[in-house]
């Protein structure tokens, strides 16, 4: 058994996402979650974190960076603006960053697809990865599962979420969702062209997150191979999002002239949350925190092994 | 309620024709440059002040989920803008699908009005698009879709969010053709009370329960001053309020529209009718949509899924209505069809096992 000290983690942003993430990280026990950081002393989130046994501060990132024991990894669950301001400070302090905001300072990461590419900190700097969007985490694995079998000239995703799970940040800049997700369908999913659509549905009781992936595929593709690849990918995502499932078998359509002579595969997904802090229907939020937790654990373990000596000394102090 | 005064004293109403946007659903987004140019020219010569031209689901609607456009809607906007002398060209944008970047492109192609549509409880997703439209110098209107699902007071609060974001006219949109005159009156009235002089109130009707024109007159009486129609009711589901009937009725009531009725009749009869071979009808499926409040553009998608999965379209639509799906969730139609086909198969297997 490995008795080396567990990497230390901090969560910045004590909102719903931060709290749900804290519960997941505490359960997995791969990391030593030591800090929850906010800016409002009266924050419910800081109180919840204290109740969960974590050291908290309303002193923001300034406070965090003054600590004798710095974290190995920080999870940023604030806003794009905040992360843009904080990203360099984390890097300079030798802290790896998992960015749950739309800032996307670092590369897009979907754990089931491309996390391994970003675990080695080649330049000696602390890595920074971005978790794309909720719809991206749910759908890009499927696009990748198809594109590893056959070229995908075009992929389109539709993410339907409960209105109650769409926060003010998402609402104020919904274009950011469609544009970011579309880019990642291409750069992470492997489609030549990507498109993303998000729907907010106010029905009560709230609907569970639903996602549909449509991918254009050639006329002579091996449908069985695509179906097998999709099932394999769903199992991989289920490793960190247990409520991720196919609603039905992949649906294949024959080529059509208005689809540029391509055929189509349609994949219907449902994402039920784990109900850790957020309600089960908020699968869109759960898949973000679950993906971030998975990515952060692996990133922190890899960073703890590869980081330059100067920062390892701090870690040795921390371990005392 | 505003009573209708003798001719000459009624306040005018603005007619917006959306044959080339909502009508696009009924032709599966197959409009060509020539058709758009011809229809725009005919509407312009009838003095229709605003013509909406976009994929049925708005800018960037061309997709697997909603159907691909035969011609990019930006090119159709440009064709319409070049064909008119007086009319303003409007585009529709659904946040979550179309973006500010799409709006800028449409503006560059000649669009001068932006209509931003959200579900009737989700107005705050439109704020960034209204601001961008106003920054571009575009006139604005907001669409509160599936308004029948939202009570008048709540609808008025949503209208306020749009108006505060820069929306100049908020529409009560009866996307499922489900509203009856009473429901139209209370909603329009609530919006007029809330918005006062801050924004106009509009009404967009559908024909599922054959109420398009009647509801539009009721909306006017309650204070709506901008009303949508399409030539020959070409539109999603059972079709829209027919523009040429609407202007004829307003003319009979002595309500000024500024539209030349004879020219509108000619546009419908001589320009649109020869172009469109399959007109929307009030049939079982579309009446079910009206009765169960199902988003009208789901109709042709449900008919296609019915053929593919061997379940009746009206059953799919009813199930979609019960599930509370909103505009844009066309993908759920396939999902529902698969589910119903599975149930149908189970029932058949059960009947085989159990002798009658």
XYZ file of C-alpha atoms in Angstrom, chain A residues 154 156 158 160 163 171-175 178-179 195-203 207 210 212 214-216 247-248 251-253 258-259 264 268, chain B residues 60 62-66 68 95-101 119 121-122 124-125 128-129 308-309 323-329 331-332 334-335 338-339:
72
model
C -20.515 17.043 -38.440
C -24.623 18.271 -33.189
C -28.904 19.074 -27.821
C -32.020 19.835 -22.207
C -34.688 25.653 -15.694
C -28.442 32.629 -18.272
C -26.579 35.897 -18.691
C -24.283 34.429 -21.333
C -25.967 31.451 -22.918
C -23.979 32.044 -26.125
C -23.265 27.035 -27.416
C -19.947 28.394 -28.661
C -22.906 22.537 -33.179
C -24.513 22.799 -29.746
C -28.037 23.638 -28.643
C -29.229 24.145 -25.075
C -32.838 24.083 -23.928
C -34.139 25.191 -20.533
C -37.319 23.378 -19.520
C -39.339 24.693 -16.543
C -41.607 21.668 -16.089
C -36.852 17.075 -15.658
C -31.340 14.832 -21.262
C -29.017 13.989 -27.664
C -26.551 13.515 -33.737
C -23.521 12.598 -35.801
C -23.209 12.548 -39.576
C -32.021 6.030 -23.017
C -32.244 3.734 -26.046
C -30.519 4.991 -33.885
C -29.088 4.779 -37.405
C -30.665 6.611 -40.340
C -30.039 17.024 -47.588
C -27.460 15.533 -45.218
C -26.802 9.709 -39.252
C -30.193 9.590 -26.556
C -28.669 28.947 -36.951
C -30.460 24.703 -39.794
C -29.580 21.436 -38.067
C -30.292 17.748 -37.659
C -32.638 18.586 -34.810
C -34.808 21.104 -36.664
C -31.462 21.685 -42.600
C -31.072 31.975 -27.380
C -29.426 28.591 -26.805
C -29.410 28.039 -30.575
C -28.655 31.338 -32.324
C -25.984 33.669 -30.970
C -24.992 37.328 -31.040
C -22.493 36.399 -33.763
C -39.941 29.944 -23.482
C -40.684 31.524 -18.231
C -37.083 31.988 -19.411
C -33.604 36.316 -18.849
C -31.646 34.273 -21.389
C -27.541 39.662 -24.009
C -29.236 39.389 -27.414
C -39.998 5.558 -38.935
C -41.215 3.860 -35.725
C -44.204 15.492 -20.657
C -44.161 19.296 -20.819
C -41.514 19.542 -23.543
C -40.846 23.075 -24.755
C -39.891 24.660 -28.059
C -36.609 23.313 -29.325
C -36.938 19.827 -27.858
C -35.093 15.464 -30.322
C -37.495 14.246 -27.641
C -37.755 10.543 -31.570
C -37.188 9.489 -27.976
C -38.990 4.828 -29.572
C -40.621 4.517 -26.153
